mmCIF file of C-alpha atoms in Angstrom:
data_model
loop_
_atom_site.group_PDB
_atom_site.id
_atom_site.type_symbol
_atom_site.label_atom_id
_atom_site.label_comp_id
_atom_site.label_asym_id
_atom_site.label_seq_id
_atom_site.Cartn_x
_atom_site.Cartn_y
_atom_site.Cartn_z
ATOM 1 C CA UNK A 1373 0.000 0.000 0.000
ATOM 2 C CA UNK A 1374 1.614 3.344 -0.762
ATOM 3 C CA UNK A 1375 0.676 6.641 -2.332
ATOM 4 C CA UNK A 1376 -0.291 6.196 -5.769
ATOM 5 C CA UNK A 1377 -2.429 2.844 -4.870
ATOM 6 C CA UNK A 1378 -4.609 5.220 -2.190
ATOM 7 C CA UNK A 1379 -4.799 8.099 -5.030
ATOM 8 C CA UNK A 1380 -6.256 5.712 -7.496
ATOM 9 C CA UNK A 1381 -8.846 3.914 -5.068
ATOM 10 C CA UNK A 1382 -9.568 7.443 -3.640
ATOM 11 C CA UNK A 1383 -10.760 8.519 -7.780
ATOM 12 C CA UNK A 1384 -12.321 5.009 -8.801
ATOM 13 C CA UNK A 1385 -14.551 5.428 -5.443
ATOM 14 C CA UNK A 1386 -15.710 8.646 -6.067
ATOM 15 C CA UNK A 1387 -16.271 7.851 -9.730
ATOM 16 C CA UNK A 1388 -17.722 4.321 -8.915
ATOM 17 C CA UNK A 1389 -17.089 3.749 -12.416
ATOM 18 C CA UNK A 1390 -13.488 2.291 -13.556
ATOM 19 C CA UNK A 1391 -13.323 4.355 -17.107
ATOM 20 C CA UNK A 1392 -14.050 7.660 -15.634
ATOM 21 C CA UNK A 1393 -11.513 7.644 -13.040
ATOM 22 C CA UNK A 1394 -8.620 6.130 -15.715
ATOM 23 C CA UNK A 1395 -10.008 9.204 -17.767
ATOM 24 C CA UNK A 1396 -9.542 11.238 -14.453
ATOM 25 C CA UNK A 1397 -5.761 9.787 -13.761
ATOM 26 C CA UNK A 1398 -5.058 10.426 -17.326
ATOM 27 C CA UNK A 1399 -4.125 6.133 -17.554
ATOM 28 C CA UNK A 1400 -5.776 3.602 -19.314
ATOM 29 C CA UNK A 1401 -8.615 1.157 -17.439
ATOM 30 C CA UNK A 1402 -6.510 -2.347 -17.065
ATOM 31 C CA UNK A 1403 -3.623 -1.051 -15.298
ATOM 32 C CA UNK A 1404 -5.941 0.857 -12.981
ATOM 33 C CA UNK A 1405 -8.340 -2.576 -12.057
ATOM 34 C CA UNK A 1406 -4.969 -4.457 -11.706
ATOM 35 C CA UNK A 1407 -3.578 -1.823 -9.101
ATOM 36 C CA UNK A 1408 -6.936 -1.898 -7.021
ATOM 37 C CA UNK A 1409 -7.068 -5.597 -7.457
ATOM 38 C CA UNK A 1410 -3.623 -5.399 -5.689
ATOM 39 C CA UNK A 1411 -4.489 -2.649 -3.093
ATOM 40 C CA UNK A 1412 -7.194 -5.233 -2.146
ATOM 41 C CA UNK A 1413 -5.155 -7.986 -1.789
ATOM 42 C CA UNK A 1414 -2.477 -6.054 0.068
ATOM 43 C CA UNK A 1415 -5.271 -5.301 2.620
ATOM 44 C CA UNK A 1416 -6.946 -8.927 2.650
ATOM 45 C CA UNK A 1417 -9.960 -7.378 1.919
ATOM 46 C CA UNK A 1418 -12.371 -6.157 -1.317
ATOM 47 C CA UNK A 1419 -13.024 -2.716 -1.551
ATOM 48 C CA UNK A 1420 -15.657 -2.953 -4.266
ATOM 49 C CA UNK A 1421 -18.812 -4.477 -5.137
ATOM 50 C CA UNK A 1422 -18.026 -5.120 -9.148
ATOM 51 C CA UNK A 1423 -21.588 -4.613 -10.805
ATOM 52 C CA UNK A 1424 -21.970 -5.339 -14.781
ATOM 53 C CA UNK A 1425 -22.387 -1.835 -14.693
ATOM 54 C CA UNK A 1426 -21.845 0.410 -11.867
ATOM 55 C CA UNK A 1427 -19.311 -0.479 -8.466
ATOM 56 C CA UNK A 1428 -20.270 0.105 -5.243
ATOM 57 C CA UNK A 1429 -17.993 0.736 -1.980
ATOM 58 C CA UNK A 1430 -17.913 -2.607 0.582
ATOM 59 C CA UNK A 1431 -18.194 -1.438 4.196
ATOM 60 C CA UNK A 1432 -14.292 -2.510 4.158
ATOM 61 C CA UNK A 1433 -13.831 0.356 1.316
ATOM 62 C CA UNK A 1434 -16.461 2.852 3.141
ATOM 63 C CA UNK A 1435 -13.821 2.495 5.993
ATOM 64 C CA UNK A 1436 -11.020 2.945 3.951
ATOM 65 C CA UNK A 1437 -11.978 6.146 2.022
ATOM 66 C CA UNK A 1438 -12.164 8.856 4.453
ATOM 67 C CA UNK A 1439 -8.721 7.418 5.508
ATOM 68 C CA UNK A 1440 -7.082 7.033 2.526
ATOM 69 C CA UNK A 1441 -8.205 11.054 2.351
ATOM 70 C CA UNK A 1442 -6.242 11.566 5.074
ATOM 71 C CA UNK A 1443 -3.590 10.179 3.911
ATOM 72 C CA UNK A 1444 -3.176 11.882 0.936
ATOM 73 C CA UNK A 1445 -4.098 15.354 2.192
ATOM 74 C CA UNK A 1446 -1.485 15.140 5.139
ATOM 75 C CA UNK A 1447 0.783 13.614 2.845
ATOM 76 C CA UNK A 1448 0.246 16.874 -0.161
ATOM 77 C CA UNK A 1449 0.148 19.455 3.040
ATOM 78 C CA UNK A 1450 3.628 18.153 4.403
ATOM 79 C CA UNK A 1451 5.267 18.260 0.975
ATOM 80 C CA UNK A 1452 3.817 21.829 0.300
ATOM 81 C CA UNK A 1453 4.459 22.827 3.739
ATOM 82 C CA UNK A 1454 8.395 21.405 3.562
ATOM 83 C CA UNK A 1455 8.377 22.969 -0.151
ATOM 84 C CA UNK A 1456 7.808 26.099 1.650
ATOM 85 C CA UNK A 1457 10.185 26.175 4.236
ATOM 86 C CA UNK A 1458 12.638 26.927 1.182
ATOM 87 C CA UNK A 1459 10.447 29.135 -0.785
ATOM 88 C CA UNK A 1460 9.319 26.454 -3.423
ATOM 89 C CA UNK A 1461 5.201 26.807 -3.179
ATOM 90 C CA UNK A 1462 4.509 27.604 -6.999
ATOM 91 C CA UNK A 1463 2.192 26.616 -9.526
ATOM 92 C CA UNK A 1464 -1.809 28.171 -10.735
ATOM 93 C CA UNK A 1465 -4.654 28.324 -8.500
ATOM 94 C CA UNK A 1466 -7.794 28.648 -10.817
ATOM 95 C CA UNK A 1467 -10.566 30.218 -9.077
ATOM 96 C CA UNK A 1468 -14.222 30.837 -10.610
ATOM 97 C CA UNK A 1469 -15.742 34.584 -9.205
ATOM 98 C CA UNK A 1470 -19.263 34.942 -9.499
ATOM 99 C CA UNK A 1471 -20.232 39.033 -9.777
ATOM 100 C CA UNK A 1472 -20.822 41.501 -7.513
ATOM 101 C CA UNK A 1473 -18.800 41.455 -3.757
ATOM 102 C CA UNK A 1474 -16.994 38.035 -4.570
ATOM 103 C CA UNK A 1475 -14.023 39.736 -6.614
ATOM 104 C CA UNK A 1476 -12.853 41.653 -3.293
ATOM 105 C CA UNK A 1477 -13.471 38.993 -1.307
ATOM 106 C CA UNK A 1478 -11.038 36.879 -3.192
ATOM 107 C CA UNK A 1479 -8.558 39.400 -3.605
ATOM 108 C CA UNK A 1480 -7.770 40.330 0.206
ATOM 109 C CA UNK A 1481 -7.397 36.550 -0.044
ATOM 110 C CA UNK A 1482 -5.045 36.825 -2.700
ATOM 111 C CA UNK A 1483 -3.253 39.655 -1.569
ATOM 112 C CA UNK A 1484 -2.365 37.579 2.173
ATOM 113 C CA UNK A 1485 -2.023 34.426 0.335
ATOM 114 C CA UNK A 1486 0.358 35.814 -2.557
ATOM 115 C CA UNK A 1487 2.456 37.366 0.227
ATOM 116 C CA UNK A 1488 3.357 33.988 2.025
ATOM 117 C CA UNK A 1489 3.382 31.816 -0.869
ATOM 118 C CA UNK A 1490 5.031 34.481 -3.630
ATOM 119 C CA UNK A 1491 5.662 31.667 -6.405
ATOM 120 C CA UNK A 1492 1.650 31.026 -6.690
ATOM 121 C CA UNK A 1493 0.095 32.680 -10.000
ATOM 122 C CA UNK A 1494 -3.762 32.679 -10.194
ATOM 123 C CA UNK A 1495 -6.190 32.420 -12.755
ATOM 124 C CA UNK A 1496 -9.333 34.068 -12.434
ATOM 125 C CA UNK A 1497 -13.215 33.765 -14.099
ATOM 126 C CA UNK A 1498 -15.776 35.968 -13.567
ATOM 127 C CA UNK A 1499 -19.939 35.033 -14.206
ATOM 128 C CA UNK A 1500 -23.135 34.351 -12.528
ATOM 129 C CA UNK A 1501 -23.325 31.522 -9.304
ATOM 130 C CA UNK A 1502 -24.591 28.939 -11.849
ATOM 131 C CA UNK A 1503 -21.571 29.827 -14.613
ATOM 132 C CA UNK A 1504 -18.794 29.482 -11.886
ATOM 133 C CA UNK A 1505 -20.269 25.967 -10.659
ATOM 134 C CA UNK A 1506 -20.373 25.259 -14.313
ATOM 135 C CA UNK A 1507 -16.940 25.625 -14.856
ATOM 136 C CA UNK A 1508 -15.404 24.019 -12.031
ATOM 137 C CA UNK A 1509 -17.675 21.055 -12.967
ATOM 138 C CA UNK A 1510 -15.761 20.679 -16.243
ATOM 139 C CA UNK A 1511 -12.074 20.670 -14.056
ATOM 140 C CA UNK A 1512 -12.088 24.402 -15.551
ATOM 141 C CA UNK A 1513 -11.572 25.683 -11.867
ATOM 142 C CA UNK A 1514 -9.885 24.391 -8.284
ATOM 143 C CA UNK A 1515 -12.897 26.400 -6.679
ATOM 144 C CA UNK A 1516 -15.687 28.793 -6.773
ATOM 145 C CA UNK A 1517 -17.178 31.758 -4.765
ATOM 146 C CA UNK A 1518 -21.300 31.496 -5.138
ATOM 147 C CA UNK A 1519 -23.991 33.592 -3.813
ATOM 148 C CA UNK A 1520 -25.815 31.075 -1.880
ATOM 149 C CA UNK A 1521 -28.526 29.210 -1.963
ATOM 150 C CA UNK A 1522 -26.068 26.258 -3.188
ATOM 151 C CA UNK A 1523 -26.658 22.592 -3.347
ATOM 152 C CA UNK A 1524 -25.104 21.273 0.224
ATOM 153 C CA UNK A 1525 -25.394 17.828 -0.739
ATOM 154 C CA UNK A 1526 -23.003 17.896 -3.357
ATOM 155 C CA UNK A 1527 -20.639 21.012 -2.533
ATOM 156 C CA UNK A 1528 -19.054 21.958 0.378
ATOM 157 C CA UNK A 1529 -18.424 25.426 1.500
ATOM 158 C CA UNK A 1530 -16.655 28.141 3.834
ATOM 159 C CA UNK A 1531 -19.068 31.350 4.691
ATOM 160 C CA UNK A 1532 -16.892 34.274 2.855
ATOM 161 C CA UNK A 1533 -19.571 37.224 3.280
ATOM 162 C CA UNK A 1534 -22.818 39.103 3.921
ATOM 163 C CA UNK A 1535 -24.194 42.274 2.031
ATOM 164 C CA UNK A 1536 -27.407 43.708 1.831
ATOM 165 C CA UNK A 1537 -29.716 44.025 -0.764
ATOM 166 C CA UNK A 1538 -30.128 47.156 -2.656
ATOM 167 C CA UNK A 1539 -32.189 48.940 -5.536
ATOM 168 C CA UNK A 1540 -30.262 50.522 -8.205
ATOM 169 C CA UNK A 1541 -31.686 53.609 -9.016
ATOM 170 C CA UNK A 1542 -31.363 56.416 -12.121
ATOM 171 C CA UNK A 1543 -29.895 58.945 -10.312
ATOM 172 C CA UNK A 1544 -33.204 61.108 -11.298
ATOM 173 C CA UNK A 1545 -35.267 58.873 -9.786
ATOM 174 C CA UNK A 1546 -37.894 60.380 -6.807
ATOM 175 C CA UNK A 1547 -36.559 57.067 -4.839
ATOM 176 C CA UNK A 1548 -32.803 58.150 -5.087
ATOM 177 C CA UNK A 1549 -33.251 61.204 -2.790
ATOM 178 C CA UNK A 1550 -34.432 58.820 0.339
ATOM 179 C CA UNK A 1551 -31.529 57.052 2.666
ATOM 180 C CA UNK A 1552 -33.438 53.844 2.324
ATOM 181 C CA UNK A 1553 -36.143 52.117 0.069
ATOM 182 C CA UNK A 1554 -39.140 50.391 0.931
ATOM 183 C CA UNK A 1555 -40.123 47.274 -0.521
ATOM 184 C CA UNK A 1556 -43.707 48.294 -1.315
ATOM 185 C CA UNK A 1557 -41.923 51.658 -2.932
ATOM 186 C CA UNK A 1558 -40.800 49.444 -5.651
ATOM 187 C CA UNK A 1559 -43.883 47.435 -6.531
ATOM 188 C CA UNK A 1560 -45.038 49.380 -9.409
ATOM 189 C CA UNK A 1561 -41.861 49.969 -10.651
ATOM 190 C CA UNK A 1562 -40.213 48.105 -13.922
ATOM 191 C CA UNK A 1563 -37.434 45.756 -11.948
ATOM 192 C CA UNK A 1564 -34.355 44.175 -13.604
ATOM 193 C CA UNK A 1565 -33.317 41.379 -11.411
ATOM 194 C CA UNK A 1566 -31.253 38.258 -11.429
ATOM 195 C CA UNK A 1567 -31.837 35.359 -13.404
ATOM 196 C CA UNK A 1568 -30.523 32.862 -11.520
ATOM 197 C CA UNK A 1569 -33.826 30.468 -10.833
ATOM 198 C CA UNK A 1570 -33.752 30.685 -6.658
ATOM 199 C CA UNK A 1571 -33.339 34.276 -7.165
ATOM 200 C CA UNK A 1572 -36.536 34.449 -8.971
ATOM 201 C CA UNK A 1573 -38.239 32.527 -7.008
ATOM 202 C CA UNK A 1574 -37.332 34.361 -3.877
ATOM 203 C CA UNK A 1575 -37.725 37.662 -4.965
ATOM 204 C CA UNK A 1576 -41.167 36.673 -5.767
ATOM 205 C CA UNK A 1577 -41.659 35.712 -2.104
ATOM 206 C CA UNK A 1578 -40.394 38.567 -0.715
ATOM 207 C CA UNK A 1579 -42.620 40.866 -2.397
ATOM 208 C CA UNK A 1580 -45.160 38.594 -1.021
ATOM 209 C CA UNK A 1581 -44.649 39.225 2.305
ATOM 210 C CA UNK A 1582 -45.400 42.646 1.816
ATOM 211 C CA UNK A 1583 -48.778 41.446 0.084
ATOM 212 C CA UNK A 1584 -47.442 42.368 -3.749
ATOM 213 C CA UNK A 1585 -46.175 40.833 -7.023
ATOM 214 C CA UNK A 1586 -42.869 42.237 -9.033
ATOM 215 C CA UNK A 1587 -43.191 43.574 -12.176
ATOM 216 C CA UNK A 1588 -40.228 42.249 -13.589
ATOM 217 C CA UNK A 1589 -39.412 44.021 -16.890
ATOM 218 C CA UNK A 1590 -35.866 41.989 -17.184
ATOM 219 C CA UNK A 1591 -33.961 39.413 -15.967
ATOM 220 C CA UNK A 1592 -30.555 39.371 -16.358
ATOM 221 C CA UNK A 1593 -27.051 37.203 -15.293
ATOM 222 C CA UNK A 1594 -24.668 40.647 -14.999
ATOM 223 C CA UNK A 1595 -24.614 43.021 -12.685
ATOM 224 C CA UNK A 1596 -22.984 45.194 -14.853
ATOM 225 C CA UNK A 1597 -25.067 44.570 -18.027
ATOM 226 C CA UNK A 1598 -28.347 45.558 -14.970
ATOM 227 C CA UNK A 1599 -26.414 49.006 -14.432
ATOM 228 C CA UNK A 1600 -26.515 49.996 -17.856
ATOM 229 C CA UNK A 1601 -29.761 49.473 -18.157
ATOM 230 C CA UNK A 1602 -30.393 51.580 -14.857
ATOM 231 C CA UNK A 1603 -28.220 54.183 -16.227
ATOM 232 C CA UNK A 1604 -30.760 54.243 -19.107
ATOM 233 C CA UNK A 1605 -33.972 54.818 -16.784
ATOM 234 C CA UNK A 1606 -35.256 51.534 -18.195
ATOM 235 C CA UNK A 1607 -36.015 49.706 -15.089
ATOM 236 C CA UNK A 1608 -34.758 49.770 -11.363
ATOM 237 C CA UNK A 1609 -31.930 47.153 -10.433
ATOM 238 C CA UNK A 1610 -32.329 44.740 -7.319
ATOM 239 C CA UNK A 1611 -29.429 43.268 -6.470
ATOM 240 C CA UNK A 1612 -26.439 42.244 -3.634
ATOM 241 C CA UNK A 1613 -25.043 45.571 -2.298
ATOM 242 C CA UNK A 1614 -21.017 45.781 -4.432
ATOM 243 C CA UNK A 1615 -18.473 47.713 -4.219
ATOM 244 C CA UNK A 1616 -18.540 49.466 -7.619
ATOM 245 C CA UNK A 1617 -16.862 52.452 -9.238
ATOM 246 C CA UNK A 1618 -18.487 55.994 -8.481
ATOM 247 C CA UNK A 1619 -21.438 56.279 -10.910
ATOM 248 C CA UNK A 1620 -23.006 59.190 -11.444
ATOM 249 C CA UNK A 1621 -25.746 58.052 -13.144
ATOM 250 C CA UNK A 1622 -26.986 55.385 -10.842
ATOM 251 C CA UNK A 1623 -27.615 55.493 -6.733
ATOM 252 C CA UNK A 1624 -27.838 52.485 -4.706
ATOM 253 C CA UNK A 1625 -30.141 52.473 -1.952
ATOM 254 C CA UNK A 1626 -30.697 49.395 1.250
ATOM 255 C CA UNK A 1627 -34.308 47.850 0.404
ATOM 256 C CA UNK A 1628 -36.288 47.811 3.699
ATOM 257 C CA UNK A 1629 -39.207 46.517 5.590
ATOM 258 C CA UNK A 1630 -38.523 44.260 5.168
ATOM 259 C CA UNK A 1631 -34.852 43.943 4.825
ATOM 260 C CA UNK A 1632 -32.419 40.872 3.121
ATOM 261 C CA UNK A 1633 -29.371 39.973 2.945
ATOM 262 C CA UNK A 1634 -27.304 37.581 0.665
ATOM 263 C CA UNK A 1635 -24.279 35.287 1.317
ATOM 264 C CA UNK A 1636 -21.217 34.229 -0.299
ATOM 265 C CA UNK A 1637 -19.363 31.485 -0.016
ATOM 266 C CA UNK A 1638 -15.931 29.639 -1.001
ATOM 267 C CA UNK A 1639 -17.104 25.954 -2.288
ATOM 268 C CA UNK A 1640 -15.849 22.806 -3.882
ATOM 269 C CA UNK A 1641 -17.174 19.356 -4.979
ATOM 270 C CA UNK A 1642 -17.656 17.193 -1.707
ATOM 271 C CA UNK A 1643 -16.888 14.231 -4.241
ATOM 272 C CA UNK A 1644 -13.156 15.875 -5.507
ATOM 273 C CA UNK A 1645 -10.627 15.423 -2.789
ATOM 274 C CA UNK A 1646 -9.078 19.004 -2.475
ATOM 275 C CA UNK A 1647 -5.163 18.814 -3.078
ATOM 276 C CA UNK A 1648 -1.805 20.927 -3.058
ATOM 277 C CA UNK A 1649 -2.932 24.000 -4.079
ATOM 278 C CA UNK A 1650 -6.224 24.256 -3.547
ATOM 279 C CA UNK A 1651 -5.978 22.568 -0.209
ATOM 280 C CA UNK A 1652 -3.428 25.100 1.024
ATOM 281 C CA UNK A 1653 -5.214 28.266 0.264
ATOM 282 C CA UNK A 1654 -8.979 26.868 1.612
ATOM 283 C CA UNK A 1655 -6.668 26.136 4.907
ATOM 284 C CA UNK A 1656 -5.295 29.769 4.618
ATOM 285 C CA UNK A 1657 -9.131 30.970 4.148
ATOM 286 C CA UNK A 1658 -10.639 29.216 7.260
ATOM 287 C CA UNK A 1659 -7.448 30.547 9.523
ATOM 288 C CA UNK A 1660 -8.159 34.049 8.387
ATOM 289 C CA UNK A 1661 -12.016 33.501 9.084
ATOM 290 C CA UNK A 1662 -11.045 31.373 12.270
ATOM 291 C CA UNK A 1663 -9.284 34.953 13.472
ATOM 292 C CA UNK A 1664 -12.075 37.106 12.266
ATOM 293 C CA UNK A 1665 -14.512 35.125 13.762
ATOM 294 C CA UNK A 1666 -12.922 34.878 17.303
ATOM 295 C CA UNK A 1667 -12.346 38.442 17.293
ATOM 296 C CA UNK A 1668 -15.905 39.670 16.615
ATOM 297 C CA UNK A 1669 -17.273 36.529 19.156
ATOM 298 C CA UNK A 1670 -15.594 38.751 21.762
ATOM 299 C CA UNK A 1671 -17.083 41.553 20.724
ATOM 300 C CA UNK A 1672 -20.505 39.779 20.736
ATOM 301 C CA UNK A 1673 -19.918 38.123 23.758
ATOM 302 C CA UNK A 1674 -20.549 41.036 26.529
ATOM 303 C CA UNK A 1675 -24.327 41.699 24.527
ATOM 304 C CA UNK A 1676 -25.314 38.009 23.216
ATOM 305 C CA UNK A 1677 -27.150 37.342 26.503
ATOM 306 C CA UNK A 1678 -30.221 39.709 25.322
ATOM 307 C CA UNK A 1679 -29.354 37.757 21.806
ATOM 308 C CA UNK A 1680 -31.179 34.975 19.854
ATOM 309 C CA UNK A 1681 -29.572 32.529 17.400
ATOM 310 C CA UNK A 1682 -30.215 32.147 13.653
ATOM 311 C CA UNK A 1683 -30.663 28.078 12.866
ATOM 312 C CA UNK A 1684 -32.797 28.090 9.669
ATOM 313 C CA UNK A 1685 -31.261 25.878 7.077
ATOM 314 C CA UNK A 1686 -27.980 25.086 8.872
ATOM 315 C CA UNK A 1687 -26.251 28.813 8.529
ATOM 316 C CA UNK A 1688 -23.870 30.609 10.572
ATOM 317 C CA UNK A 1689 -24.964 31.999 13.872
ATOM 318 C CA UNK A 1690 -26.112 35.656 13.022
ATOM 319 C CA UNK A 1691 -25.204 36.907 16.328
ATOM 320 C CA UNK A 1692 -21.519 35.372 16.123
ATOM 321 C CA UNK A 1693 -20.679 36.793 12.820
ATOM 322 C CA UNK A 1694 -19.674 40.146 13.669
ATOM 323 C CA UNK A 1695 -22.467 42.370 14.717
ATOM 324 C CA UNK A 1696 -21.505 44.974 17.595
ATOM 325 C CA UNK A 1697 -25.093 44.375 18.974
ATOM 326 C CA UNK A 1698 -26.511 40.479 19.280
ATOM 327 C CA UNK A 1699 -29.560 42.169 21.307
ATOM 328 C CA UNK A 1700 -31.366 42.539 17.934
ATOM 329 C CA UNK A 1701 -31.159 38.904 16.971
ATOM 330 C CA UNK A 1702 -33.980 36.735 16.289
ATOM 331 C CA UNK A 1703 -34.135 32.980 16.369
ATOM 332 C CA UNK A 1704 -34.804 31.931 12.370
ATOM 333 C CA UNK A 1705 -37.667 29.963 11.957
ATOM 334 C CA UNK A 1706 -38.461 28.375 8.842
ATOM 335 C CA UNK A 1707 -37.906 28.939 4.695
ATOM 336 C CA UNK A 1708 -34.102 29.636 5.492
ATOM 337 C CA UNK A 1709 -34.554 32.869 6.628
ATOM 338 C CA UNK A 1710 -31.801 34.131 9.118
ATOM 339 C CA UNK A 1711 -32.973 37.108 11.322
ATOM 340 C CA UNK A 1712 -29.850 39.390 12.118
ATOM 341 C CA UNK A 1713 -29.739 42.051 14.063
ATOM 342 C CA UNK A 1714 -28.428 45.575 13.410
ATOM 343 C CA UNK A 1715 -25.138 47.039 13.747
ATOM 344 C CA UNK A 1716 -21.858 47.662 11.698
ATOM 345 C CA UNK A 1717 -19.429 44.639 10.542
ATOM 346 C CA UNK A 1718 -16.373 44.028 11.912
ATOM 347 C CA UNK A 1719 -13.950 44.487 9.300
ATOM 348 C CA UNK A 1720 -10.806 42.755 8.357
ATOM 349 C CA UNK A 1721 -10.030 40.213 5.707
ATOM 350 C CA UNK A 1722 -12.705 37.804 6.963
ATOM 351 C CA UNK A 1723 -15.994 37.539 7.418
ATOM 352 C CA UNK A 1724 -17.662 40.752 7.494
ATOM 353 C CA UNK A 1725 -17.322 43.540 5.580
ATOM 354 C CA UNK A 1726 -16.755 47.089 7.373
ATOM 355 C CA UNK A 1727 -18.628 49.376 4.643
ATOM 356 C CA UNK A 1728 -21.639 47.758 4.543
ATOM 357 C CA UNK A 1729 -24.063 48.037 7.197
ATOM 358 C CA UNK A 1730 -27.019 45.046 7.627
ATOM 359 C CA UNK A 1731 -30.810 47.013 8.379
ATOM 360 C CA UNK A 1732 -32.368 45.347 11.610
ATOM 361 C CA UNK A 1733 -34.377 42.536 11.140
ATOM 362 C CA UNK A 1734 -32.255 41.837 7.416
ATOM 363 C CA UNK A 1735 -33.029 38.113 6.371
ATOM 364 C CA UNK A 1736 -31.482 36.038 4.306
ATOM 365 C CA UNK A 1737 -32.746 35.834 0.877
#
């Protein structure tokens, strides 16, 4: 048993299907059945159920595979991390953006991660949430940042940020002049929103709750390709708060009563073992969210007692992200809907985000 025999049972049982993984190991299929035939004898057990046309783990393999993970991620993090001691991390780390906040999410990431590890390039795509999982389907991209919802069964994540949700307004517009915008200010109005299908769909319910139906005049997948249509006075924009260039044409304005908020998050294929690269920089991400997130628990911690928790749909604790005052925090109840209360982010290069400011009583949309 070494190495190379726990890489290739690792890919056939997470393929459950011998071509795939030889087409995934870049070999051909005999050699790869003879080396797990051999793995299995090495171990005196069989790993696989052999089906005329699918596999299927044994519990003897079920055991194995988490291990034989393990393995191979201690064994990739020592070489990197002895590669390093001499200045030898290098190589491409290709990471899929979708628009909006991600892009300066990922590069404070970059930015920390570039500085400790100076011989790693990057390669960078930008599109919607449902482009970037695209293209790290096809092996395009290492990993992704997606405005959630995302499928949890099949990806896992790391919580990168919160913003709130804003109309984009002509700057001529009667609703530009206010601080904040209603929900029920916008119901007549021609909206542009995203197309991504739970977007939609949730949009649709929040206008709901405030007894109304969108008139949707466009949906669209860019952000940017919304403004100019803003800029236009076709339509208003909803959409994730960003940090864009000064526009004089446009104003962007917090949507409230009531008020949302959307997520990002850092995710990968539950079924693709991360390695060397990739590996390294999601450990560097959950140390510099580890630090955040300690550092705005104590700030939490002397008001949390007047606090409730957010539970709906297996998020984050609202109250221990960040928020100077957990008072305002509701317990979630159903739908996926996180309650937070008010207050300004903590800043840094984690979680929260210092310039934007969550409404109390924002939910997650």
């Amino acid at each position: 048993m070494d190495f190379r025999s726990m890489e290739y049972f690792v890919t056939v049982a997470e393929e459950l299907n011998f071509t795939r993984a030889a087409e995934r190991l870049h070999m051909s299929q005999p050699p790869l059945s003879s080396q797990i035939r051999q793995l299995e004898e090495d171990l005196g057990a069989e790993l696989f159920l052999r089906g005329k046309r699918h596999l299927q783990l044994t519990p003897a393999g079920n055991l194995l595979l988490p291990r034989a993970r393990a393995i191979l991620n201690l064994a990739d993090t020592t070489r990197t991390e002895l590669r390093a001691l001499h200045g030898e991390v290098s190589g491409t780390l290709r990471i899929a953006i979708v628009e909006g906040r991600a892009p300066f999410i990922v590069a404070g990431w970059i930015a920390g991660f570039h500085e400790r590890y100076p011989g790693v390039k990057f390669r960078l795509w930008n599109g919607s949430s449902d482009d970037v999982l695209l293209q790290m389907n096809k092996g395009l991209s290492d990993l992704a940042i997606i405005a959630a919802p995302y499928d949890r069964e099949h990806l896992e994540g790391i919580l990168a940020a919160r913003e709130p949700w804003v109309a984009i307004l002509p700057a001529g517009n009667p609703l530009s002049e206010k601080e904040q915008v209603s929900l029920a200010d916008l119901g007549s109005e021609p909206l542009i929103i995203p197309q991504r299908k739970s977007r939609i769909e949730a949009i649709w319910r929040w206008f709901g709750e405030v007894g109304m139906r969108p008139n949707v005049l466009c949906e669209m997948s860019s952000y940017l390709d919304a403004v100019a249509l803003v800029e236009r006075g076709t339509g208003i924009g909803i959409f994730p708060k960003t940090t864009d260039t000064p526009n004089p044409l446009i104003r962007a304005r917090v949507i409230v009563h009531p008020a949302k908020f959307a997520e990002y998050y850092l995710v990968w294929y539950r079924n693709q073992s991360l390695r060397g690269l990739p590996l390294l920089f999601t450990d560097y991400v959950r140390e510099i969210q580890q630090g955040s997130g300690q550092a705005a628990a104590a700030c939490v911690g002397q008001t949390a007692a007047d606090g409730g928790q957010a539970a709906a749909g297996g998020l984050p604790d609202a109250s221990a992200g960040g928020t100077e005052d957990a008072g305002s925090g509701q317990a979630a109840a159903a739908g996926g809907l996180a309650d937070m209360g008010s207050g300004q982010a903590a800043g840094g290069n984690g979680l929260w985000n210092a310039d934007f400011e969550l409404p109390e009583g924002a939910r997650l949309l």
